[in-house]
mmCIF file with all atom_site columns, C-alpha atoms in Angstrom:
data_model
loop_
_atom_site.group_PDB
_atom_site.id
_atom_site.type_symbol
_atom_site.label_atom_id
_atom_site.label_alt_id
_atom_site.label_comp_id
_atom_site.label_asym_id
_atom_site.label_entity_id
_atom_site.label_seq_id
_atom_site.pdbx_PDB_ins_code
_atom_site.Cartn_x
_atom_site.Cartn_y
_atom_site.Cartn_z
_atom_site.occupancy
_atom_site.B_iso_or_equiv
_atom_site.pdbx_formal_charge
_atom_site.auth_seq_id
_atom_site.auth_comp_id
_atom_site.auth_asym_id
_atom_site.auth_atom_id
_atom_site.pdbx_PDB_model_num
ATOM 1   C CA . UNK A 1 1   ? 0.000  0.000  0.000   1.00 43.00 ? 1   UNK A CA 1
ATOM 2   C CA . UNK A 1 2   ? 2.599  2.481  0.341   1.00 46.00 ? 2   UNK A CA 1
ATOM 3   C CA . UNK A 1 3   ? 4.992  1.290  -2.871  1.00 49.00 ? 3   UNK A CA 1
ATOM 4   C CA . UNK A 1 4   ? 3.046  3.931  -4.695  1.00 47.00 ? 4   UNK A CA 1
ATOM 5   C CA . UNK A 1 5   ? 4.073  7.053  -2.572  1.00 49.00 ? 5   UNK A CA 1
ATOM 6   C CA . UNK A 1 6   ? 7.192  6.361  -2.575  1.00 50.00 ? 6   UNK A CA 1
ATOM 7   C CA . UNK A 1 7   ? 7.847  5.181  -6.167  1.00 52.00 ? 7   UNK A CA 1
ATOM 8   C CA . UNK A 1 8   ? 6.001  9.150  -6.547  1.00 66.00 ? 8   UNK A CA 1
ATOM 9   C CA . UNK A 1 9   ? 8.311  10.213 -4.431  1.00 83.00 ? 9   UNK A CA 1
ATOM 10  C CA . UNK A 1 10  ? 11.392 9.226  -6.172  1.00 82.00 ? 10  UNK A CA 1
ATOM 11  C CA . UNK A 1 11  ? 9.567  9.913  -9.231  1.00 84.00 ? 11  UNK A CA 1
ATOM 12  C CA . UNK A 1 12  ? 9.322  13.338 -8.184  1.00 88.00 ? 12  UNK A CA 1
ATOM 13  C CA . UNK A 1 13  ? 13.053 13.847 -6.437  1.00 87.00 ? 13  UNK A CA 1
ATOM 14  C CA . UNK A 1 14  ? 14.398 12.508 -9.509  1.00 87.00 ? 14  UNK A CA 1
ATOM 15  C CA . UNK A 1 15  ? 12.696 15.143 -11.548 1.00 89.00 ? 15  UNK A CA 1
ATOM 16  C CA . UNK A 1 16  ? 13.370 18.240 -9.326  1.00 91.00 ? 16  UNK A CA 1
ATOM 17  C CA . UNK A 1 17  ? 17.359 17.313 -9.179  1.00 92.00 ? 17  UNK A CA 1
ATOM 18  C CA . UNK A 1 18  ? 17.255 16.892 -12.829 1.00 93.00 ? 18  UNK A CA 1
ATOM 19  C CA . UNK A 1 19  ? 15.884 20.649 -13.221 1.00 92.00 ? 19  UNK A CA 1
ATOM 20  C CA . UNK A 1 20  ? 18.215 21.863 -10.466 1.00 94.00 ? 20  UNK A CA 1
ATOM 21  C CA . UNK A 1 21  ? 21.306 20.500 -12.805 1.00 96.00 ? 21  UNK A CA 1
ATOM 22  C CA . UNK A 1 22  ? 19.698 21.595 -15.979 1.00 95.00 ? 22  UNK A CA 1
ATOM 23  C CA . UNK A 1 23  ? 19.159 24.687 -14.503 1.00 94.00 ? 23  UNK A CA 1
ATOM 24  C CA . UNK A 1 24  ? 22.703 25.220 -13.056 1.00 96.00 ? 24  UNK A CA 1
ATOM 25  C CA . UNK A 1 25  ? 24.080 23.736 -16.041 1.00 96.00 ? 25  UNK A CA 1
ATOM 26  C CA . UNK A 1 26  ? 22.799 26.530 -18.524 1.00 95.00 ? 26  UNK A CA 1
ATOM 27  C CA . UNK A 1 27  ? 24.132 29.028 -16.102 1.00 95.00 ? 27  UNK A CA 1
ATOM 28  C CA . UNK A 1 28  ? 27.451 27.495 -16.121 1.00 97.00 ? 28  UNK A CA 1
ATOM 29  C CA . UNK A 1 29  ? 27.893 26.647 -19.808 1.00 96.00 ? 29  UNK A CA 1
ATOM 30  C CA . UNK A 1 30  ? 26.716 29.943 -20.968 1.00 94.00 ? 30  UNK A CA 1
ATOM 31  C CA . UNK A 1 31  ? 29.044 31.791 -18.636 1.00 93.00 ? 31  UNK A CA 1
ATOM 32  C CA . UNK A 1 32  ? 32.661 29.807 -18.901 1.00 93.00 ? 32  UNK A CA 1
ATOM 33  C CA . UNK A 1 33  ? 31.681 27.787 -22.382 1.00 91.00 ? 33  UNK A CA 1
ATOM 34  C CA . UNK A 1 34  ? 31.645 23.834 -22.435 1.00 91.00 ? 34  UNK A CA 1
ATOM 35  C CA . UNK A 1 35  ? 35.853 24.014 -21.956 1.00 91.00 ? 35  UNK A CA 1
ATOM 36  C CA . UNK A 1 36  ? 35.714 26.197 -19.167 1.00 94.00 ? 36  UNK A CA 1
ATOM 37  C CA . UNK A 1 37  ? 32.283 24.201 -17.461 1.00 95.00 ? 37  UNK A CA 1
ATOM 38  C CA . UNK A 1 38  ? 33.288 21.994 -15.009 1.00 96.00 ? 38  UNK A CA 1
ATOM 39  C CA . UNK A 1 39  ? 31.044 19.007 -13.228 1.00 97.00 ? 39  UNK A CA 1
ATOM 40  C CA . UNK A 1 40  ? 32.238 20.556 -10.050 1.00 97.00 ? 40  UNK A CA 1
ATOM 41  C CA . UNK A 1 41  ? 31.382 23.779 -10.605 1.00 97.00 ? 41  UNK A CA 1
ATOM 42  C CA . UNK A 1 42  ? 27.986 23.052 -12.136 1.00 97.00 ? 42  UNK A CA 1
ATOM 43  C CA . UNK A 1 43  ? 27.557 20.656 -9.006  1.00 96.00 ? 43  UNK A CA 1
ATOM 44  C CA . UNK A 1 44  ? 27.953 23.728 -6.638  1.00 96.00 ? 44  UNK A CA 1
ATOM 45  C CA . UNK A 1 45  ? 26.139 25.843 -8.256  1.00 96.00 ? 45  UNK A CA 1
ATOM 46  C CA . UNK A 1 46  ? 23.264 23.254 -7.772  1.00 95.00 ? 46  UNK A CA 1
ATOM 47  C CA . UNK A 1 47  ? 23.484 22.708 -4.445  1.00 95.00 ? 47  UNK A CA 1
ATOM 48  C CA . UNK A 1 48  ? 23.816 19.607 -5.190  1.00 94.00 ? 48  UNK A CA 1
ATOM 49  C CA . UNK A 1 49  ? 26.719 16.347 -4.285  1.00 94.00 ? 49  UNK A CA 1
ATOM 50  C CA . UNK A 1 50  ? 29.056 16.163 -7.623  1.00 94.00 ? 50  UNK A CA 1
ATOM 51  C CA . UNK A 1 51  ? 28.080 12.022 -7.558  1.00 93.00 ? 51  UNK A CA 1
ATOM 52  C CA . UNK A 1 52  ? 24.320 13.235 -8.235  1.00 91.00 ? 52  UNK A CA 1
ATOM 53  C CA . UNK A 1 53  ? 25.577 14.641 -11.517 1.00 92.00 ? 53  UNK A CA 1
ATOM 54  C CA . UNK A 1 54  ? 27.758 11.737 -12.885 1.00 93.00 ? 54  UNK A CA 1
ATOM 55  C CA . UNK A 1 55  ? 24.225 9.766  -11.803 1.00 94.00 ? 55  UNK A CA 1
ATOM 56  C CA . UNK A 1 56  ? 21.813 11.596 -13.892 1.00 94.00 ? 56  UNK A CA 1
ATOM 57  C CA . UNK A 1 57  ? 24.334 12.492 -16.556 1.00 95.00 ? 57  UNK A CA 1
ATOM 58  C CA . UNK A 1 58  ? 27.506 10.493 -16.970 1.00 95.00 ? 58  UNK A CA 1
ATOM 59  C CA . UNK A 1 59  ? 29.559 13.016 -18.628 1.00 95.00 ? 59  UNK A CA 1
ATOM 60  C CA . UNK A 1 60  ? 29.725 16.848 -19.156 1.00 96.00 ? 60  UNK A CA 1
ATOM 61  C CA . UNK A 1 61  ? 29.179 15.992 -22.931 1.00 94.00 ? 61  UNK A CA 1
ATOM 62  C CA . UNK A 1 62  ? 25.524 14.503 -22.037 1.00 95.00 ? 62  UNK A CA 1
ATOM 63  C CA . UNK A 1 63  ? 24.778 17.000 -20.004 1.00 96.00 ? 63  UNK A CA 1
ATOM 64  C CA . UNK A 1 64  ? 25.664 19.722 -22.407 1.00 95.00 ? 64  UNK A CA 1
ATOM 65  C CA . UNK A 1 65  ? 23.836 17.504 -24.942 1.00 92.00 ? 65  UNK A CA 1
ATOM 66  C CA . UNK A 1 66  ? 20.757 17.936 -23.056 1.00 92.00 ? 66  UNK A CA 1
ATOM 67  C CA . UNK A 1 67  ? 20.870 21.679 -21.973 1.00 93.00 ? 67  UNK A CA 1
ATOM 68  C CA . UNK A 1 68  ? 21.622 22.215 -25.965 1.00 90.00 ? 68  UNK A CA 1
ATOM 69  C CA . UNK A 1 69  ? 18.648 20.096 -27.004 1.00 87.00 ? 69  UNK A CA 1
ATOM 70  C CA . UNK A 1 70  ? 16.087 21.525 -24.351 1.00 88.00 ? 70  UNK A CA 1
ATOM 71  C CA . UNK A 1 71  ? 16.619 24.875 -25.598 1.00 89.00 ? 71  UNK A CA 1
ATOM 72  C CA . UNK A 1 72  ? 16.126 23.346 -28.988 1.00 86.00 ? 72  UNK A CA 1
ATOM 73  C CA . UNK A 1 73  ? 12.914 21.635 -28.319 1.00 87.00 ? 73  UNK A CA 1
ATOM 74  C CA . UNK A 1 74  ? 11.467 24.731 -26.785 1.00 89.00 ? 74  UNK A CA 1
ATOM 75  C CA . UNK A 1 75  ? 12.264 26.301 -29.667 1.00 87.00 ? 75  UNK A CA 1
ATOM 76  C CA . UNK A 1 76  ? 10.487 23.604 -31.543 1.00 84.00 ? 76  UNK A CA 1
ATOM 77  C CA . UNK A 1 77  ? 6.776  23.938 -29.668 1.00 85.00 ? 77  UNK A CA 1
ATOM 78  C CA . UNK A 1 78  ? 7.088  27.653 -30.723 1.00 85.00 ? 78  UNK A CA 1
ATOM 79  C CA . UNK A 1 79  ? 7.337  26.362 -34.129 1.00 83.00 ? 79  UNK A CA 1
ATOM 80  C CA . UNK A 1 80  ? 3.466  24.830 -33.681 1.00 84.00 ? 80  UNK A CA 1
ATOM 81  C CA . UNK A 1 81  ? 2.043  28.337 -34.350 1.00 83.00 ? 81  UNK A CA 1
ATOM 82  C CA . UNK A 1 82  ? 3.278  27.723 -38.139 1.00 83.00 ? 82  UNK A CA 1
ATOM 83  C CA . UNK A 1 83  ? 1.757  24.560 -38.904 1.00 83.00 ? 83  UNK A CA 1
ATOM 84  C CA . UNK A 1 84  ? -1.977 25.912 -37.300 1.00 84.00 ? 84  UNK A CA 1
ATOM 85  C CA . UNK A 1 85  ? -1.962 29.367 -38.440 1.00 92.00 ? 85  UNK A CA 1
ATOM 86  C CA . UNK A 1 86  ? -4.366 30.364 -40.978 1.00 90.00 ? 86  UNK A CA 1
ATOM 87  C CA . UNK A 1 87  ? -1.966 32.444 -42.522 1.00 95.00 ? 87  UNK A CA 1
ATOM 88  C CA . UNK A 1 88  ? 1.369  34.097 -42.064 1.00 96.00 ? 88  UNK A CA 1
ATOM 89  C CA . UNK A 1 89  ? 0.054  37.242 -39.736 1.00 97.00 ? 89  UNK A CA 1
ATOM 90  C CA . UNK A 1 90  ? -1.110 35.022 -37.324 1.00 96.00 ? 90  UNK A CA 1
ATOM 91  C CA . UNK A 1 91  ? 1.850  32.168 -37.804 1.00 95.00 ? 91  UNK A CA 1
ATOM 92  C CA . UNK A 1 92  ? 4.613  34.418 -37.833 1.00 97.00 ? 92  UNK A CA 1
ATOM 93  C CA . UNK A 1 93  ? 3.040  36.662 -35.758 1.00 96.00 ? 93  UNK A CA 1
ATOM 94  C CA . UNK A 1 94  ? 2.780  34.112 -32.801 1.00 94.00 ? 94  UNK A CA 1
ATOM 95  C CA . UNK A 1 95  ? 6.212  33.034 -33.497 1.00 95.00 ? 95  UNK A CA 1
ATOM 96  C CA . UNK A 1 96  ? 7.498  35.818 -32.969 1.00 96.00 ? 96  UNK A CA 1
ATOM 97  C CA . UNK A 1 97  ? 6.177  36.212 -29.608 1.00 96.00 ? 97  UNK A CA 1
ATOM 98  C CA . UNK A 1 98  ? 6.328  32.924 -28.278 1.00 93.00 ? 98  UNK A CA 1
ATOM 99  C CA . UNK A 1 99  ? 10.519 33.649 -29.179 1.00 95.00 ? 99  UNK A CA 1
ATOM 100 C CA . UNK A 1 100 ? 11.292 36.684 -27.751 1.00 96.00 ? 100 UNK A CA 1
ATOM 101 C CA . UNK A 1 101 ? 9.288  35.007 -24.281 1.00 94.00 ? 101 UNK A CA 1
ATOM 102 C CA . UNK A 1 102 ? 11.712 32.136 -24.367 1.00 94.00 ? 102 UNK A CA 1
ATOM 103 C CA . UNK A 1 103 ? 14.645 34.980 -24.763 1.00 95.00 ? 103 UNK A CA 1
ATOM 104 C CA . UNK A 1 104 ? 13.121 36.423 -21.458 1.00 96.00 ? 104 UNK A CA 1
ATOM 105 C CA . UNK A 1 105 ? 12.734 33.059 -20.029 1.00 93.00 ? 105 UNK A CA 1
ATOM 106 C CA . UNK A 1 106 ? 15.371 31.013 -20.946 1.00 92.00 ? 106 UNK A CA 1
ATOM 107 C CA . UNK A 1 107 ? 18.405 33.597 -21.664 1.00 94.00 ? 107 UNK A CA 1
ATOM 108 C CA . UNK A 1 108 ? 20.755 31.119 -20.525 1.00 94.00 ? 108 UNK A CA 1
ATOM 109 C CA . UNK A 1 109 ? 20.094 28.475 -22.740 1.00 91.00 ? 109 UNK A CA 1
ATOM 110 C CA . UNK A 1 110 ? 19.534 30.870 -25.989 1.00 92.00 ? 110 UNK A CA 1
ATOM 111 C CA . UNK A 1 111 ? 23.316 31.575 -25.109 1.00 93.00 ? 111 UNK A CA 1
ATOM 112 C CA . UNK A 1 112 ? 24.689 27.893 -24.938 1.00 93.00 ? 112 UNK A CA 1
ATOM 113 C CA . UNK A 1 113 ? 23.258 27.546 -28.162 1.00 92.00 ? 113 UNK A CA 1
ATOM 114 C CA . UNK A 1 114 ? 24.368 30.598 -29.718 1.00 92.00 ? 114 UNK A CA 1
ATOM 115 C CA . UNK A 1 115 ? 28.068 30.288 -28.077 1.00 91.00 ? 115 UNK A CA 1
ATOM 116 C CA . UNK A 1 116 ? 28.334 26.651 -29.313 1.00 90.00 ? 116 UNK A CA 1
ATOM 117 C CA . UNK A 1 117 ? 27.163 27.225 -33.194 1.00 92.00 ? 117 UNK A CA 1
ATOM 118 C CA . UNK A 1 118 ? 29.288 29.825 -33.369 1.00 91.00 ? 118 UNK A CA 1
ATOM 119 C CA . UNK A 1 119 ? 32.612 27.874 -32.449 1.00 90.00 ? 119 UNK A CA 1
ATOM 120 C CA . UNK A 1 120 ? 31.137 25.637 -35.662 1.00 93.00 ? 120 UNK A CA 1
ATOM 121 C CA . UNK A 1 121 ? 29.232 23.099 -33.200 1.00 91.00 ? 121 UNK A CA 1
ATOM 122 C CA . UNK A 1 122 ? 31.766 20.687 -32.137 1.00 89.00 ? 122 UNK A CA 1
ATOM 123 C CA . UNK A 1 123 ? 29.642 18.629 -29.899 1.00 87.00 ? 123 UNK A CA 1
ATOM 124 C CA . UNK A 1 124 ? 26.062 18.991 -31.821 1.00 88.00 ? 124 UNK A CA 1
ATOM 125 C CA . UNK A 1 125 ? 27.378 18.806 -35.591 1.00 92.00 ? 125 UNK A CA 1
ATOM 126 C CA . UNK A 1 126 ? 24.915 15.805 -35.636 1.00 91.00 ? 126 UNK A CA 1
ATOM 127 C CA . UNK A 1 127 ? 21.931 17.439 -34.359 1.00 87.00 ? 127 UNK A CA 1
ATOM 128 C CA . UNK A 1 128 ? 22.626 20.291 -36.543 1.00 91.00 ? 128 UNK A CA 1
ATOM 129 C CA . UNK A 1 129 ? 22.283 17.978 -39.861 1.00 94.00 ? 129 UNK A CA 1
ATOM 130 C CA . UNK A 1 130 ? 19.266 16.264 -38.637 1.00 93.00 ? 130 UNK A CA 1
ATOM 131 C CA . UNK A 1 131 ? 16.477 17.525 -36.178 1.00 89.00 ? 131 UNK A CA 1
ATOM 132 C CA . UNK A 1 132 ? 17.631 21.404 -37.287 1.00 91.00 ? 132 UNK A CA 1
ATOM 133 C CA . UNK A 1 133 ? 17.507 20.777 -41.162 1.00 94.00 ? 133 UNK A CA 1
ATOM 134 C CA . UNK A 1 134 ? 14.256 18.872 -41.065 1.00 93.00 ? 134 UNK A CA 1
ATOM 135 C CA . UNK A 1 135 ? 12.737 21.238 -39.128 1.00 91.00 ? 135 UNK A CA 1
ATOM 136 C CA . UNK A 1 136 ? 13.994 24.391 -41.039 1.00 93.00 ? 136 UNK A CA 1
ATOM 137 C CA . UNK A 1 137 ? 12.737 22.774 -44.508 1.00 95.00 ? 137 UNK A CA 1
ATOM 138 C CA . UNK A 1 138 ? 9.682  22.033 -43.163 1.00 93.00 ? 138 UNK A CA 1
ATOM 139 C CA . UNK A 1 139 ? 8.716  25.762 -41.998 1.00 94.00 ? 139 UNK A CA 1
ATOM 140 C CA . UNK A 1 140 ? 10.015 26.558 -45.505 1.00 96.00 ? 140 UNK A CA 1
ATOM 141 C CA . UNK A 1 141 ? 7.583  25.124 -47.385 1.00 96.00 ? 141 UNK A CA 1
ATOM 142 C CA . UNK A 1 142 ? 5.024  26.565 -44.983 1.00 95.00 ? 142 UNK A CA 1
ATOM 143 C CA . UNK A 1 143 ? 5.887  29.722 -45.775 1.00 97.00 ? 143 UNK A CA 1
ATOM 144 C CA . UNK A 1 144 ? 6.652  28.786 -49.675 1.00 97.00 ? 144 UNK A CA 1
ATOM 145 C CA . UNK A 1 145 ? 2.382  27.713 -49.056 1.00 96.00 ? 145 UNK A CA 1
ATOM 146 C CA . UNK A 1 146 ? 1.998  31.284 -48.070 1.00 97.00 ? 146 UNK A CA 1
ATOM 147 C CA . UNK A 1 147 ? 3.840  32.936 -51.004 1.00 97.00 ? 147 UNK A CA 1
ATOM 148 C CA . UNK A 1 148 ? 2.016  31.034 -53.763 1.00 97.00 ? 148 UNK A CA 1
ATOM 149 C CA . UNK A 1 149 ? -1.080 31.976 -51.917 1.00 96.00 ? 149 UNK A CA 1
ATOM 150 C CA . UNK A 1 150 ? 0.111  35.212 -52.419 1.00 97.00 ? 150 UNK A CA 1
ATOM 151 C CA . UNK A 1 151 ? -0.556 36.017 -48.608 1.00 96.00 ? 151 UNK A CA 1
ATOM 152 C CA . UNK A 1 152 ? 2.709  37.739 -48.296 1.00 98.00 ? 152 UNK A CA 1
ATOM 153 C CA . UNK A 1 153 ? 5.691  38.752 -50.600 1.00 98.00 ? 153 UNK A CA 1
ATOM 154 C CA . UNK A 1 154 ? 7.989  36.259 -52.621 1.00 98.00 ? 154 UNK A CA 1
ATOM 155 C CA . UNK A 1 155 ? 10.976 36.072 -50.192 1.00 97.00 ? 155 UNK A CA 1
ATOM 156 C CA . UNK A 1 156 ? 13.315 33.521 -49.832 1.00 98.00 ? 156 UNK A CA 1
ATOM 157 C CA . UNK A 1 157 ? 11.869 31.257 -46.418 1.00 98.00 ? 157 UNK A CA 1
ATOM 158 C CA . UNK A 1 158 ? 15.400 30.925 -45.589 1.00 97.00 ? 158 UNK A CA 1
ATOM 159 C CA . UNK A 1 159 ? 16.492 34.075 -44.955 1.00 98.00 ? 159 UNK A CA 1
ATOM 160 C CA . UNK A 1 160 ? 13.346 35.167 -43.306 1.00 98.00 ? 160 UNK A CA 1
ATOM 161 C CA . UNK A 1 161 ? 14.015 32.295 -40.377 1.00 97.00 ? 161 UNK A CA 1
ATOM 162 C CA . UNK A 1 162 ? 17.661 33.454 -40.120 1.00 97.00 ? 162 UNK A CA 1
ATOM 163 C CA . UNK A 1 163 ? 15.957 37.071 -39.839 1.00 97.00 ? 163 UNK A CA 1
ATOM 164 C CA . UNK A 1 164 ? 13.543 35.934 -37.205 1.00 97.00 ? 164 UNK A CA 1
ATOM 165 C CA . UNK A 1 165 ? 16.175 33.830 -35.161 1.00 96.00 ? 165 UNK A CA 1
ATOM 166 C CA . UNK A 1 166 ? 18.878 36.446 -35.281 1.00 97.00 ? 166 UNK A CA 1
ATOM 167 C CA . UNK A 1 167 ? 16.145 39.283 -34.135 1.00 98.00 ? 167 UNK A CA 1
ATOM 168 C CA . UNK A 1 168 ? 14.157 37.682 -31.202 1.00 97.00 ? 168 UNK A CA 1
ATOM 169 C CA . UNK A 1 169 ? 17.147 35.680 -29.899 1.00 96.00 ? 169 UNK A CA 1
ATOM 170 C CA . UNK A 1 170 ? 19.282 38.840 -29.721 1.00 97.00 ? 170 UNK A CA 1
ATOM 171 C CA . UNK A 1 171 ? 16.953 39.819 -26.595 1.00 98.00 ? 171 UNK A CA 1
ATOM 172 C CA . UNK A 1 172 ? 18.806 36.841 -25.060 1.00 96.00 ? 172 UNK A CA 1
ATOM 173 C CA . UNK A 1 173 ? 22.232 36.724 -25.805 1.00 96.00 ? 173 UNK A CA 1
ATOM 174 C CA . UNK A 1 174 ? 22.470 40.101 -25.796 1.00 97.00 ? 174 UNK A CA 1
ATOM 175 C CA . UNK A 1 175 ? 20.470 40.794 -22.580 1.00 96.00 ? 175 UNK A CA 1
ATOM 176 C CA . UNK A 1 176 ? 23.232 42.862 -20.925 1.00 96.00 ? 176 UNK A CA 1
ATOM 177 C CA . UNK A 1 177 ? 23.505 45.507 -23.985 1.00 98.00 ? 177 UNK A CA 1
ATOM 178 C CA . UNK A 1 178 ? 19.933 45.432 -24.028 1.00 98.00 ? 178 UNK A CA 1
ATOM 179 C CA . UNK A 1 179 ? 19.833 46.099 -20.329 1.00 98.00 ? 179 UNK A CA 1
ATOM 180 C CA . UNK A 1 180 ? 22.746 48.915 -20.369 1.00 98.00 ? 180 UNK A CA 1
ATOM 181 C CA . UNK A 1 181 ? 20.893 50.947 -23.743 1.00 98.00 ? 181 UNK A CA 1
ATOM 182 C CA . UNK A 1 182 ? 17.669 50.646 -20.715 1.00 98.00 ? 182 UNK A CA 1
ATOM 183 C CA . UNK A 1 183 ? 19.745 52.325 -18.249 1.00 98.00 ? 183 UNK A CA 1
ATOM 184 C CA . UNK A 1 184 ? 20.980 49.667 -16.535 1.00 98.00 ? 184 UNK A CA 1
ATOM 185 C CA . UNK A 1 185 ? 17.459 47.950 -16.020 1.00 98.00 ? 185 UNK A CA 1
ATOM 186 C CA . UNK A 1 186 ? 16.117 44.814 -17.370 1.00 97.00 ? 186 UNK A CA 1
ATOM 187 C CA . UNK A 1 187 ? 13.309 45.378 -19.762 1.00 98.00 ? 187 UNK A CA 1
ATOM 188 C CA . UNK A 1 188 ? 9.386  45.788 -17.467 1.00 98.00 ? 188 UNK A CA 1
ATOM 189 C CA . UNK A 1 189 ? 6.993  43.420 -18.523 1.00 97.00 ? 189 UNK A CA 1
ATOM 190 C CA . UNK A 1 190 ? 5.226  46.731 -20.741 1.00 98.00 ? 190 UNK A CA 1
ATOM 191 C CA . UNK A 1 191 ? 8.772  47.268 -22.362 1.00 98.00 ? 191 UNK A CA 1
ATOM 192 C CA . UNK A 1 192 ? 8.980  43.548 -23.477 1.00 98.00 ? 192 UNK A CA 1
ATOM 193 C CA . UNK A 1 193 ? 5.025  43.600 -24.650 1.00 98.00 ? 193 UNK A CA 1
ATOM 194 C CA . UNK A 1 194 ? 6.002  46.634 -26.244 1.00 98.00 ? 194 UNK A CA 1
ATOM 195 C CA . UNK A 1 195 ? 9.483  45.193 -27.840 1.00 98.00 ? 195 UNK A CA 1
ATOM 196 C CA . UNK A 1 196 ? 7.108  42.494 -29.119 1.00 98.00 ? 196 UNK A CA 1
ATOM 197 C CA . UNK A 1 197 ? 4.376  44.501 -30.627 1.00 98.00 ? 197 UNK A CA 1
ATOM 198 C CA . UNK A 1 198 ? 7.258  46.642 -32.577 1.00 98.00 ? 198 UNK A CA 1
ATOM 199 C CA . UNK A 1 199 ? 8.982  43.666 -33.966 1.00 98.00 ? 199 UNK A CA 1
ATOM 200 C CA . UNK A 1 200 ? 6.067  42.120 -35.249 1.00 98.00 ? 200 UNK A CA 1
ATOM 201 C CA . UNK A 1 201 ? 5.129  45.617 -36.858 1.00 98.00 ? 201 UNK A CA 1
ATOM 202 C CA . UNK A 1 202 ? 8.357  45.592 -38.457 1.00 98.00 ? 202 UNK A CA 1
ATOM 203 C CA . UNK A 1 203 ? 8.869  42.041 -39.905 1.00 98.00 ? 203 UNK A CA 1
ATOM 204 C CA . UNK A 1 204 ? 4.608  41.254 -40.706 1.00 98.00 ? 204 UNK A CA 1
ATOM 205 C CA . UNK A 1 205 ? 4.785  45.053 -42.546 1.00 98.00 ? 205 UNK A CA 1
ATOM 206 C CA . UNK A 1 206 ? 8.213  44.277 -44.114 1.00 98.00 ? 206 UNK A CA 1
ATOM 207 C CA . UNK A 1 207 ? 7.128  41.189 -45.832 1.00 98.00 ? 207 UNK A CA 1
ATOM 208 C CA . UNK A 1 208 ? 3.995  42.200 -47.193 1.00 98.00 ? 208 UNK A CA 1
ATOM 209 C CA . UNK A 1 209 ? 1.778  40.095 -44.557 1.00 97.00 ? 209 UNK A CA 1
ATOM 210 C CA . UNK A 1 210 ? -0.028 43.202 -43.527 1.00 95.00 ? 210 UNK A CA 1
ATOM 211 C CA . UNK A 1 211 ? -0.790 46.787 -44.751 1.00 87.00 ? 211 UNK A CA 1
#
């Protein structure tokens, strides 16, 4: 009668160490880089024993693995607006605001990713060729749907997803310019609504989605 709880129990312990190690982990990598990251170091900042880290993730390289694809599949549920959207107002639209909330939310991780593409992806060359290019083609033809439906301008879908990850994602891994331009303030929840609102403007107007 009481396997249950406790199988719930360590259900549930399991789960909350795993986000206190993800958690520290993104801190850690996006601050020293996955040379300078340390299991020790990601360990203290945890709180947590360094053998609870080599439990849930045998290696530094698993557990960067997994901070690197977490970001990724958040990424990826934003995505959803595309495939439901009536058109590319509301798709892109919705995008763009469920990325610039996972910049606010999730700065951390935006920067991991960010910091390990740009030293050519060393450790997630793989996941670059697979998960990333089948996702990118399929958003394209999405958006090649909306072109021929002549529901916004002929532009390459390519370049417009390189223009919408380089422009929400900068609110991320470049909080602390953002934050110095705002005197020295992190953005108020009516400055990002308002950050959001002009972006949209911008790119929707830009390519021809609305007048």
């Amino acid at each position: 009668m009481h396997d249950a709880p406790r199988s719930n129990s360590k259900r549930e312990r399991r789960q909350e160490n795993e986000k206190l190690i993800l958690a520290a982990a993104e801190k850690v990598f996006s601050e020293a880089g996955f040379g300078g990251a340390t299991m020790q170091l990601i360990a203290d900042v945890a709180g947590l024993p360094k053998a609870n880290l080599h439990y849930y993730f045998p290696t530094k390289e698993s557990l960067y693995r997994q901070v690197v694809q977490r970001i990724f599949q958040i990424w990826l549920q934003a995505a959803d607006t595309f495939d439901k959207a009536e058109g590319p107002a509301e798709g892109i639209g919705a995008y763009i605001d469920a990325k610039m909330e996972i910049s606010r939310r999730h700065p951390a991780g935006s920067k991991v990713w960010a910091s390990e593409v740009m030293h050519r992806a060393p450790v997630i060359q793989d996941y670059l060729e697979t998960t990333l290019m089948e996702w990118t083609e399929g958003r394209a033809k999405i958006i090649d749907r909306w072109v021929a439906e002549e529901r916004m301008d002929a532009i390459d879908p390519n370049h417009l997803l390189y223009m919408l990850w380089a422009t929400t994602q900068h609110y991320a891994d470049f909080g602390h310019q953002i934050e110095t331009l705002n005197g020295g303030s992190p953005l108020t929840d009516d400055q990002w609504e308002a950050a959001k609102t002009s972006v949209k403007h911008i790119i929707l107007r830009g390519i021809g989605a609305i007048k």
